[in-house]
XYZ file of C-alpha atoms in Angstrom:
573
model
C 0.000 0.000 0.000
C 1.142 3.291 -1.026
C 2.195 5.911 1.512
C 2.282 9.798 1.630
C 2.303 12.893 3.740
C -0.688 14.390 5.818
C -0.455 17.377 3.120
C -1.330 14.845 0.158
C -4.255 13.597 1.851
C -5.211 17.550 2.784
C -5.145 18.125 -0.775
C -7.341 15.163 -1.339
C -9.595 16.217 1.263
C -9.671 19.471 -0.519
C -11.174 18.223 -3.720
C -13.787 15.725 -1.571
C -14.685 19.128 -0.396
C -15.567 20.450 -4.059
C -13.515 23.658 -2.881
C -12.097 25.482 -6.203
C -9.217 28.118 -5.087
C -6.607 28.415 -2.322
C -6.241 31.884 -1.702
C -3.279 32.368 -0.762
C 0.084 34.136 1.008
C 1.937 31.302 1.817
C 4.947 31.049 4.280
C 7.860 28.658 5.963
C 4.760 26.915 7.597
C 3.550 25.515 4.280
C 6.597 23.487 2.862
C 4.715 19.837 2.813
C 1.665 21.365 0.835
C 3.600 23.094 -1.518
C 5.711 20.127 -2.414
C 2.409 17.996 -2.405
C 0.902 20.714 -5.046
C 4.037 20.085 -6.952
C 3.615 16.533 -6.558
C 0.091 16.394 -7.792
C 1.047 18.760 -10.662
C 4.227 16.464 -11.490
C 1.059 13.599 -12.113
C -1.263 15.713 -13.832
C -3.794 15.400 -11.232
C -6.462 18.762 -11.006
C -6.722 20.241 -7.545
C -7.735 23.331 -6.050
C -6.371 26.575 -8.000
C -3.372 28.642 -6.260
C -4.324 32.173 -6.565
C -1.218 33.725 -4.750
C -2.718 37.204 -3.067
C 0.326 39.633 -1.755
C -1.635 40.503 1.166
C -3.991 38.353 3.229
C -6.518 41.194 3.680
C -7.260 40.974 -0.103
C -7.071 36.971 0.332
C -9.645 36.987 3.053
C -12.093 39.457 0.336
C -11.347 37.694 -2.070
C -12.601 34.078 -1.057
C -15.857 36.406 0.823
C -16.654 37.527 -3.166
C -16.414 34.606 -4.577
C -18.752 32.762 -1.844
C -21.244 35.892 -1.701
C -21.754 35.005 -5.636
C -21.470 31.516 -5.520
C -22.646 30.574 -2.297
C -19.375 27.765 -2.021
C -17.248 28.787 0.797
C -13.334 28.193 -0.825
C -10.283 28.504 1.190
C -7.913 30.997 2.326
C -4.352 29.979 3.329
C -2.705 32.342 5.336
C 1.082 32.374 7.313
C 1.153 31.769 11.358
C -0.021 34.499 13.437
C 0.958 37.159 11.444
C -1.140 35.983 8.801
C -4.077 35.400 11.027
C -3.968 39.034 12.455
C -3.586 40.551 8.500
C -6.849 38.475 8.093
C -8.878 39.035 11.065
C -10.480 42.228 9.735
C -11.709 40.450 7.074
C -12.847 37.744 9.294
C -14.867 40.247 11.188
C -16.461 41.378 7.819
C -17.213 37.644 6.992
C -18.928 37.105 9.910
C -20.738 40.363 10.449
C -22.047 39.282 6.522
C -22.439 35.486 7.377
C -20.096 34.385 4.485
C -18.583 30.773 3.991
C -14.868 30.860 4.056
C -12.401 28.706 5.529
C -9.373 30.419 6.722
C -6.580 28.158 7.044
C -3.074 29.127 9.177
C 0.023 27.078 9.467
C 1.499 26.477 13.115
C 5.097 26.967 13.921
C 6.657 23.843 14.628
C 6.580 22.253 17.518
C 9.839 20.397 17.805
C 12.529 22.158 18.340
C 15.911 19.769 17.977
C 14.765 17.868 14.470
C 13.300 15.239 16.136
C 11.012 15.040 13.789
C 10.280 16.272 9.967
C 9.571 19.861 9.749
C 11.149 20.513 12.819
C 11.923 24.375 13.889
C 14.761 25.517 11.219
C 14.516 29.357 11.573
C 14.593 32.193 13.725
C 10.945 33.043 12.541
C 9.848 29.608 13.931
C 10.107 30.734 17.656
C 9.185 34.427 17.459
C 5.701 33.331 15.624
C 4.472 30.615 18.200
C 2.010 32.654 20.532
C 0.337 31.311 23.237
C -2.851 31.201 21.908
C -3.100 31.936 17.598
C -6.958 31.565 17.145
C -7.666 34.189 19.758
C -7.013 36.038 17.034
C -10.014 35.368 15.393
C -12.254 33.148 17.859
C -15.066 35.873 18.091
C -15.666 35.983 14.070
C -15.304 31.833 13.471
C -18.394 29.552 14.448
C -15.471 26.600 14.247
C -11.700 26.286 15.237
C -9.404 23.544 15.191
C -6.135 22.272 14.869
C -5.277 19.376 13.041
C -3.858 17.005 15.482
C -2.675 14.132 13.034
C -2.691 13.255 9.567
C -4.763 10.517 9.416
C -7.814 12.764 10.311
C -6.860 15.309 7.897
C -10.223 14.486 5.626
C -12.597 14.535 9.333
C -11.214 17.574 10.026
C -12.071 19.337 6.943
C -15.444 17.733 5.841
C -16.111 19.107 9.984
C -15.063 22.194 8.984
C -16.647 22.430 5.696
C -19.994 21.796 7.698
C -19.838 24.278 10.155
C -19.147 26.694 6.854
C -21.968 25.788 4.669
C -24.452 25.370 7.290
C -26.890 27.865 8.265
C -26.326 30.105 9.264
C -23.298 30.290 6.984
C -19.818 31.698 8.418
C -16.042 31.533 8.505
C -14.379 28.487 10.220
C -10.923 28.321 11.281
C -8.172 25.918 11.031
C -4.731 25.662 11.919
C -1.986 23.170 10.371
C 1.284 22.033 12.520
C 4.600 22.179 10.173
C 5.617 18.494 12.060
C 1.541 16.974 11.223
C 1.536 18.290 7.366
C 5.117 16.605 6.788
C 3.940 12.838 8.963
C 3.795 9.803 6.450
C 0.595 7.874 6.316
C -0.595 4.520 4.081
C -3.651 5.282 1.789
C -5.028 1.884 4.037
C -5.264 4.297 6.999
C -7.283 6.889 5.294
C -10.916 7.145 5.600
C -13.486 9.234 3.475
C -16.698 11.600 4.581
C -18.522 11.731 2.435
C -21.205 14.854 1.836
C -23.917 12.390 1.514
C -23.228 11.681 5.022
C -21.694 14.426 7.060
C -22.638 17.204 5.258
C -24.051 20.749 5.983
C -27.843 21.427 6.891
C -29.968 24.196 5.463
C -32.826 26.492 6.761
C -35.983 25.871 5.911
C -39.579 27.095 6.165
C -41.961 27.530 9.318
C -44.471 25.344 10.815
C -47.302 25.209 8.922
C -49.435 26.975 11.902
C -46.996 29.941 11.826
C -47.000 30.824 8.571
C -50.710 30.609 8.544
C -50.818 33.237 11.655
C -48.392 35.682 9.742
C -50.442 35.428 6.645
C -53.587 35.901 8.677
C -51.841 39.197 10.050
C -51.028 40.281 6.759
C -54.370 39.919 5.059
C -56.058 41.795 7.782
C -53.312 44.448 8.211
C -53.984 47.951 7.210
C -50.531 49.083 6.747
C -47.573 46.725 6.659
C -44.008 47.173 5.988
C -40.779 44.888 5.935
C -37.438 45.577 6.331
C -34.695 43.974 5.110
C -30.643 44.133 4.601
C -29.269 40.711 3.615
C -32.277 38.801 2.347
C -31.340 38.586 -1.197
C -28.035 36.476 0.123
C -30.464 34.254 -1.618
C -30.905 35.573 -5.046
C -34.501 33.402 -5.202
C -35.922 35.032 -1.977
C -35.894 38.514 -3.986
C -38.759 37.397 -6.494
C -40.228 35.826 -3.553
C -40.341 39.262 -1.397
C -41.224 41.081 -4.150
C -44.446 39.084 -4.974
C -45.804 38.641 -1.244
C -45.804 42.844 -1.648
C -47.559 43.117 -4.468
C -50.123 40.215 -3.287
C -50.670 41.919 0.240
C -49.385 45.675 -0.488
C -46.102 45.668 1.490
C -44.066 48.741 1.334
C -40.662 47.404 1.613
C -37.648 49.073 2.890
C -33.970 48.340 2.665
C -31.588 49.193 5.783
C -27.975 49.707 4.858
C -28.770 46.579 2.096
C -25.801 44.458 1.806
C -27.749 42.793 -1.471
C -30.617 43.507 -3.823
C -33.383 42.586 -1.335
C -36.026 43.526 -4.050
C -36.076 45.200 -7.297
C -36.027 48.993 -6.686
C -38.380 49.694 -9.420
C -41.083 48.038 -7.749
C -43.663 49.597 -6.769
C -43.745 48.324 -3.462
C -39.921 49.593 -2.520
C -40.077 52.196 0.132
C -36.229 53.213 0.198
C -33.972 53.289 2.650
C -35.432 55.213 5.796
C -38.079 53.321 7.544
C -38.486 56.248 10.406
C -41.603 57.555 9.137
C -43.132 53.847 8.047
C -42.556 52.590 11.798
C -44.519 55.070 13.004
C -47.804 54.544 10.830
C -47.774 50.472 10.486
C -49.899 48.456 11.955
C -47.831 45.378 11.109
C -43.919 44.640 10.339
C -41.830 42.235 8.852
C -38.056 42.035 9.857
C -36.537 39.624 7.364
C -32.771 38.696 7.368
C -31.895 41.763 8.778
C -29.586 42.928 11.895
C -30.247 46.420 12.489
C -33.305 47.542 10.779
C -33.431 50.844 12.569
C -31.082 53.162 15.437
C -33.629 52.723 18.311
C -32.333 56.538 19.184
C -33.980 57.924 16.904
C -37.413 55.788 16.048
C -39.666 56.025 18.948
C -41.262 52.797 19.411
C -44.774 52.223 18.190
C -46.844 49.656 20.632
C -49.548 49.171 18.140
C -47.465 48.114 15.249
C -46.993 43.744 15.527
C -43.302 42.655 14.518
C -43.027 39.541 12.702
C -39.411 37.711 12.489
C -38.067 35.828 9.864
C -34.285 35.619 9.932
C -31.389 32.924 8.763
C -30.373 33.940 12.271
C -33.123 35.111 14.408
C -31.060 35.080 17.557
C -28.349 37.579 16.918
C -25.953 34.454 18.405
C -22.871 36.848 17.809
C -24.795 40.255 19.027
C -24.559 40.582 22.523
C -27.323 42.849 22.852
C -29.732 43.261 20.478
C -33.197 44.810 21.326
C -35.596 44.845 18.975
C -39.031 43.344 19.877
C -40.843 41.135 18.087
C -44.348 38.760 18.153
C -43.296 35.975 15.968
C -39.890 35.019 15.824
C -38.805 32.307 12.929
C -35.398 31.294 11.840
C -35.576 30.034 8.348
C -35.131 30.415 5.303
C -37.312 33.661 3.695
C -37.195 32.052 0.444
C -39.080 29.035 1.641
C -41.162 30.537 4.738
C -42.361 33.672 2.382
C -43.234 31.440 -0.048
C -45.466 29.113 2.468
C -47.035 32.770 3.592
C -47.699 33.669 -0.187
C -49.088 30.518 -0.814
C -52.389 31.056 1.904
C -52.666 34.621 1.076
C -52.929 33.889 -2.668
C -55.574 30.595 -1.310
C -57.753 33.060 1.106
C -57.589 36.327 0.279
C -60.759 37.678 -1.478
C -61.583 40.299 -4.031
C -62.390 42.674 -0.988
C -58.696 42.448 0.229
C -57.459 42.617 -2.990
C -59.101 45.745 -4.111
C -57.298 46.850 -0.652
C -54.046 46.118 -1.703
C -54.701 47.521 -5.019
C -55.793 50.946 -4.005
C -52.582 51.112 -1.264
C -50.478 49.826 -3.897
C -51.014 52.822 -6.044
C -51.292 55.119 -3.031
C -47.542 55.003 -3.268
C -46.885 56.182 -6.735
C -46.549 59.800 -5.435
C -44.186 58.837 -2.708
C -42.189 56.587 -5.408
C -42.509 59.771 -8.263
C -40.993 62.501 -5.496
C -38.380 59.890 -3.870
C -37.380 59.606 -7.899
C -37.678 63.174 -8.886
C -35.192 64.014 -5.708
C -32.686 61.530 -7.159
C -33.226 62.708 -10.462
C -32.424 66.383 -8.747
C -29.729 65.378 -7.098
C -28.347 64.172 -9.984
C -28.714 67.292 -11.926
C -26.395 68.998 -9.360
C -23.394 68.764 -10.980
C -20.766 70.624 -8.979
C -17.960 72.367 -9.390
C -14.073 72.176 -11.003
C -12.839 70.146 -7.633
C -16.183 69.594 -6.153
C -18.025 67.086 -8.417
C -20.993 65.767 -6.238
C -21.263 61.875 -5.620
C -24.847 61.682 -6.794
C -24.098 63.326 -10.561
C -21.048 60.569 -10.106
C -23.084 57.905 -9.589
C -25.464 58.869 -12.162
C -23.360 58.961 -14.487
C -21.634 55.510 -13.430
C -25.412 54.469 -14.001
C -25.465 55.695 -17.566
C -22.545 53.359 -18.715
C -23.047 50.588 -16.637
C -26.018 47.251 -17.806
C -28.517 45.401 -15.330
C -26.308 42.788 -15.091
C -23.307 44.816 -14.352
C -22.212 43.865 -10.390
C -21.564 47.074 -8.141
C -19.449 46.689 -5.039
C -20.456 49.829 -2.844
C -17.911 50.942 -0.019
C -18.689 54.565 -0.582
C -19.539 54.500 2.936
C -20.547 58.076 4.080
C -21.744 58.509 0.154
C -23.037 55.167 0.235
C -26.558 56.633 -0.788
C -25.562 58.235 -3.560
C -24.518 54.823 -5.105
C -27.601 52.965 -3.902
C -30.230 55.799 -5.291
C -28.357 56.531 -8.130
C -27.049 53.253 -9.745
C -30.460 51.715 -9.198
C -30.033 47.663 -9.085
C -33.156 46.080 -9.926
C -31.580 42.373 -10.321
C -30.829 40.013 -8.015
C -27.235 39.270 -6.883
C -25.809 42.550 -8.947
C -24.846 44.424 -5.646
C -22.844 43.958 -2.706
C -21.924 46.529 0.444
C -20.117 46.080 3.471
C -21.726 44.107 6.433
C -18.965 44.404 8.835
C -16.954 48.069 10.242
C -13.984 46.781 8.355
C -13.131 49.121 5.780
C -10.846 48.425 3.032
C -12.870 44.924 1.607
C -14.229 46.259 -1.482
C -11.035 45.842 -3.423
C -10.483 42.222 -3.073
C -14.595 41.334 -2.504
C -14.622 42.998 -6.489
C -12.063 40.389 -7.613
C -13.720 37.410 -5.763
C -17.035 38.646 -7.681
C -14.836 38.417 -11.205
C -13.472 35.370 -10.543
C -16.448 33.922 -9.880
C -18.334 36.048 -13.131
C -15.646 36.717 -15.708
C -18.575 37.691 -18.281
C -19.491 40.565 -16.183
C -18.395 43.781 -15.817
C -17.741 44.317 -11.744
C -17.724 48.179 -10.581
C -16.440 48.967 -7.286
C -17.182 52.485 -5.866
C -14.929 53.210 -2.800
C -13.912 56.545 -0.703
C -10.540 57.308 -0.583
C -10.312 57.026 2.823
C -11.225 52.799 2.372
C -9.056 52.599 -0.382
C -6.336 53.395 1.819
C -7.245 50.151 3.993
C -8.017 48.210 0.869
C -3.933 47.521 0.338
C -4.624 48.216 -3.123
C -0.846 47.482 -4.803
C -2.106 43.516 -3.884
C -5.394 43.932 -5.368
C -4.013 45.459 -8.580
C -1.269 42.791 -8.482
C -3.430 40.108 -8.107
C -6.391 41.698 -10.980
C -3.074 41.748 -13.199
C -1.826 38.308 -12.766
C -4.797 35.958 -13.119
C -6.505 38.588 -15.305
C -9.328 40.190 -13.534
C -10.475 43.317 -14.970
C -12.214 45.395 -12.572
C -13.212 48.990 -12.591
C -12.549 50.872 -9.411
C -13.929 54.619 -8.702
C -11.816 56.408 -6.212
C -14.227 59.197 -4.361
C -11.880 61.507 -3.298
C -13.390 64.051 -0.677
C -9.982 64.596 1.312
C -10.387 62.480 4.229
C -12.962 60.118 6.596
C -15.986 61.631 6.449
C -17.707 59.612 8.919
C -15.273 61.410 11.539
C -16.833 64.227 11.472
C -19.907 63.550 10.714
C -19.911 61.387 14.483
C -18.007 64.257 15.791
C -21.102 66.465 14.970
C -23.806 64.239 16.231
C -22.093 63.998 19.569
C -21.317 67.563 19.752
C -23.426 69.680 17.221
C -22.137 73.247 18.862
C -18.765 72.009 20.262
C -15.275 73.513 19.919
C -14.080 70.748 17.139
C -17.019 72.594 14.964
C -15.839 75.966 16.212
C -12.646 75.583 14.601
C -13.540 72.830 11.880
C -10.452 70.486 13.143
C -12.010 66.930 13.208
C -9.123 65.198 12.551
C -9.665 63.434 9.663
C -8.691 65.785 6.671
C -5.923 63.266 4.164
C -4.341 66.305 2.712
C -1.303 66.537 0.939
C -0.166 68.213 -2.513
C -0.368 64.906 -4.281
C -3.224 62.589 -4.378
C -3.080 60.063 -6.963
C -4.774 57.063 -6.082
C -5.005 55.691 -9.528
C -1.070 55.705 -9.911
C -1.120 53.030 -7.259
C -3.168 50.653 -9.540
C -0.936 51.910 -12.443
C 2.044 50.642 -11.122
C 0.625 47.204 -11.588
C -0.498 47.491 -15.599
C -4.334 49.180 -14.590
C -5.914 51.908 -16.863
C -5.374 54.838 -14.609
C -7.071 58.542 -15.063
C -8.445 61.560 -12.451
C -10.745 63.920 -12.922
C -12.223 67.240 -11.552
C -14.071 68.439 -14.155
C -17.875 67.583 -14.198
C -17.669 67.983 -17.953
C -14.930 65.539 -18.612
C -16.665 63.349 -15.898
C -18.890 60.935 -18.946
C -15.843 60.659 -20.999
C -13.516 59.586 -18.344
C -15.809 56.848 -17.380
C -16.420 55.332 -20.793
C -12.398 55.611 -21.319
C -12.493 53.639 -18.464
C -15.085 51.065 -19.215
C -13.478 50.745 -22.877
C -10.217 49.235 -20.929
C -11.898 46.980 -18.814
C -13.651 45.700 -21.593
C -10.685 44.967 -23.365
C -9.566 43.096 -20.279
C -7.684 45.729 -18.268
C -8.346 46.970 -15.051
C -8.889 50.785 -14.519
C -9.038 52.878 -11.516
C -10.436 56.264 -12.124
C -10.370 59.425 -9.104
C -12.778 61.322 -8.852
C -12.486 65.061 -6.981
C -15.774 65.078 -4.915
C -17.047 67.547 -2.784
C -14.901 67.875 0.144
C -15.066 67.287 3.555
């Protein structure tokens, strides 16, 4: 019987797994896998793709992209501690967004006088062996482990894999001793586990009895509303929301959407402030959302009935939460709305749905003034220096399809993008879920990867892009090919800053002498010459009227398969 190292049956393990792509910044920890990969190449056996990523930040985004599109959690291999800690932002992001990726971090080794093979052999290997390595990361992983021997190599991942994939979904974490990667092991010893039999386990829908009581409440309400950030995680829940509004005249709003949650040109979408909805419901759906409101500033209405449906109704990781509700169910919305739209579509009569009707198109003037504001702010071009973000985005809009994907870490002008590049499809839009700033970058190639026939079109502030380490994203677009198009909105600084200063302390001495410290000043500001260091399309501009051409320039080089980074001079902090 044939016999080979713990990595070779990790790499076997890997394709059991179905995973496609080892992200990857490898390091002194990973010598046994690397010679495996070589190994497997030398017999022209497929595995997992390397894609080597010069900065595990952009790793970690990466692998979240790819599983945001794909829904298949893929793996991100990452150096010791300092590898962990370069990741655990994104970890934190991962989590906040409940993404499937399995962050992977080799151990120093353990033996110190070659006792073994892969024993300690450089300085590095004792100044990189903390006391405890997945501290770093234990509060944004629903799974850790290290591998303790070989011959579980394929338990331990198909464990892992499970605790990814299952709902709700999440990053897992694994570390790899040098000494357990390099042990020999006969094929005889090696087991298999299988998917069929240890695999992950889905949401589904409610019991029959509570979806009948929140249809029941939704057929006799006089005013209900939803809110919503991550339901269309699930691209099929979107036509599903969409239709129980338009069968029982829900106004739908989106809060800080991390996803297309329902087409905006429905009738039924409310926008993105609920403040003034709470307040006249009668009855309210939260659906796969975490913060639907800030309590602060929403006085609670008793008369209005909350109904819960969430992936993760709970809030395991919050720990406080506070918003009540009547009926709480953790599911799936795709299946439970479905079950609800079912008996409304079997009960309701021609009485409720002349209701619905006539609320329905109570809304168009709402929906015609929330549009005609857009379509003014729009209009508002700026100045040489000061081009607003909403005739930015608008004009982004003009250039881009329906099936175009936009990556929005605009963050303070995050509403520009959402009201002004208006996604009506499902799974065409992504925004961060975490306070991590700087994922946009590598999220954008993850979507590419993952959708080379579409155009991907990340719009970031400056002040992210700084966090983004953007000379690995452009590396990495450049050598495997990725194409994306990157908007830098440059309004001198963080934003947000001063925006929290001024909440806090509306009349205080920071506003008396406008010193918020978080101005990015300096005489040159070329973000795009960071990107064009690596082979990207790079161009600036201040002008509104050389705004249009600038973007199609742009577009043009992506199209042709290079990426392009264009600044943009916004109005300033």
């Amino acid at each position: 019987m044939a016999s080979h190292t713990a990595a070779h049956y990790f790499i076997e393990g890997l394709v059991d797994l179905g995973i496609d792509y080892l992200f990857s910044n490898f390091g002194t920890d990973h010598v046994s896998l690397i010679e495996a990969l070589a190994d497997w190449d030398r017999d022209g056996r497929p595995h997992p793709r390397v894609v080597i990523c010069p900065h595990e930040n952009v790793a970690v985004h990466m692998a979240g992209g790819y599983a945001a599109v794909t829904g298949k959690g893929q793996v991100v291999v990452v150096h010791v501690d300092a590898g962990t800690a370069n990741a655990s932002m994104g970890m934190h992001n991962l989590s906040r967004g409940r993404t499937p990726v399995f962050l992977m971090a080799g151990k120093a080794p353990f033996s110190l006088h070659g006792e073994l093979p892969g024993s300690r052999d450089n300085y590095v290997h004792f100044v990189q062996d903390p006391f405890d390595i997945a501290s770093l990361v234990r509060s944004y992983v629903k799974w850790e482990y290290s591998l303790p021997s070989g011959v579980v190599a394929k338990e331990v991942l198909r464990r892992g894999h499970t605790m990814m994939q299952s709902d709700p979904k999440g990053p897992v974490y694994l570390t790899l001793p040098r000494e357990t990667l390099a042990e020999s092991w006969d094929e005889s010893a090696i087991k298999a586990f299988p998917e069929s039999r240890y695999g992950a386990v889905a949401s589904g829908g409610a019991e029959p009895a509570v979806a009948l009581r929140i249809a029941e409440r939704l057929i006799a309400a006089k005013n209900p509303i939803a809110v919503t950030t991550y339901l269309g995680r699930n691209p099929a829940a979107v036509a599903v929301l969409d239709a129980l509004s338009r069968e029982c005249g829900i106004r739908v709003f989106e809060a800080s959407p991390t996803n297309v949650n329902i087409p905006r040109n429905s009738p039924c979408f409310g926008g993105y402030d609920v403040r003034a909805a709470v307040a006249a419901a009668d009855v309210g759906m939260l659906l796969d959302v975490d913060v639907p409101w800030l309590p602060k500033y929403v006085p609670d209405n008793t008369a209005l009935c909350w109904l819960q449906v969430d992936v993760d109704a709970v809030k395991k990781d919050f720990p406080m939460w506070g918003f009540p509700t009547e009926e709480r169910v953790q599911g799936d919305c795709a299946t439970v709305l479905s079950q609800v739209l079912e008996i409304v579509r079997a009960r309701g009569d021609a009485a409720f749905r002349a209701r619905v009707a006539a609320r329905i198109a109570g809304w168009d003037k709402d929906n015609a003034e929330r549009i005609a504001r857009n379509s003014a702010a729009a209009a508002k071009t700026g100045t040489l220096g000061a081009i607003t973000p909403d005739h930015l985005c608008a004009a982004l809009n003009a250039q881009i399809s329906a099936d175009d994907f936009v990556v929005n870490e605009a963050i303070r002008n995050m509403v520009a993008v959402l009201n002004q590049m208006v996604r009506t499809k499902p799974g065409t839009y992504m925004a961060l879920a975490g306070g991590g700033l700087g994922f946009g970058g590598g999220a954008a190639l993850g979507v590419k990867l993952a959708r080379p026939q579409h155009r991907v079109i990340h719009v970031v502030g400056d002040g992210s892009f700084h966090f983004g380490a953007p000379t690995a994203v452009y590396a990495v677009a450049q050598q495997y090919g990725l194409p994306t198009f990157t908007v830098v909105l440059d309004n001198g600084g963080w934003q947000a800053v001063k925006e929290s200063v001024l909440r806090v302390y509306p009349d205080g001495q920071a506003k008396q002498v406008n010193e918020f410290h978080s101005l990015l000043s300096g005489e040159h500001r070329h973000f795009e010459q960071v990107a064009a260091a690596f082979g990207a399309h790079a161009e600036a501009v201040d002008d509104p009227a050389a705004l249009s051409a600038a973007i199609a320039r742009c577009i043009g080089a992506v199209d042709k398969g290079q990426a392009a980074v264009l600044t943009v001079r916004v109005t300033p902090l």
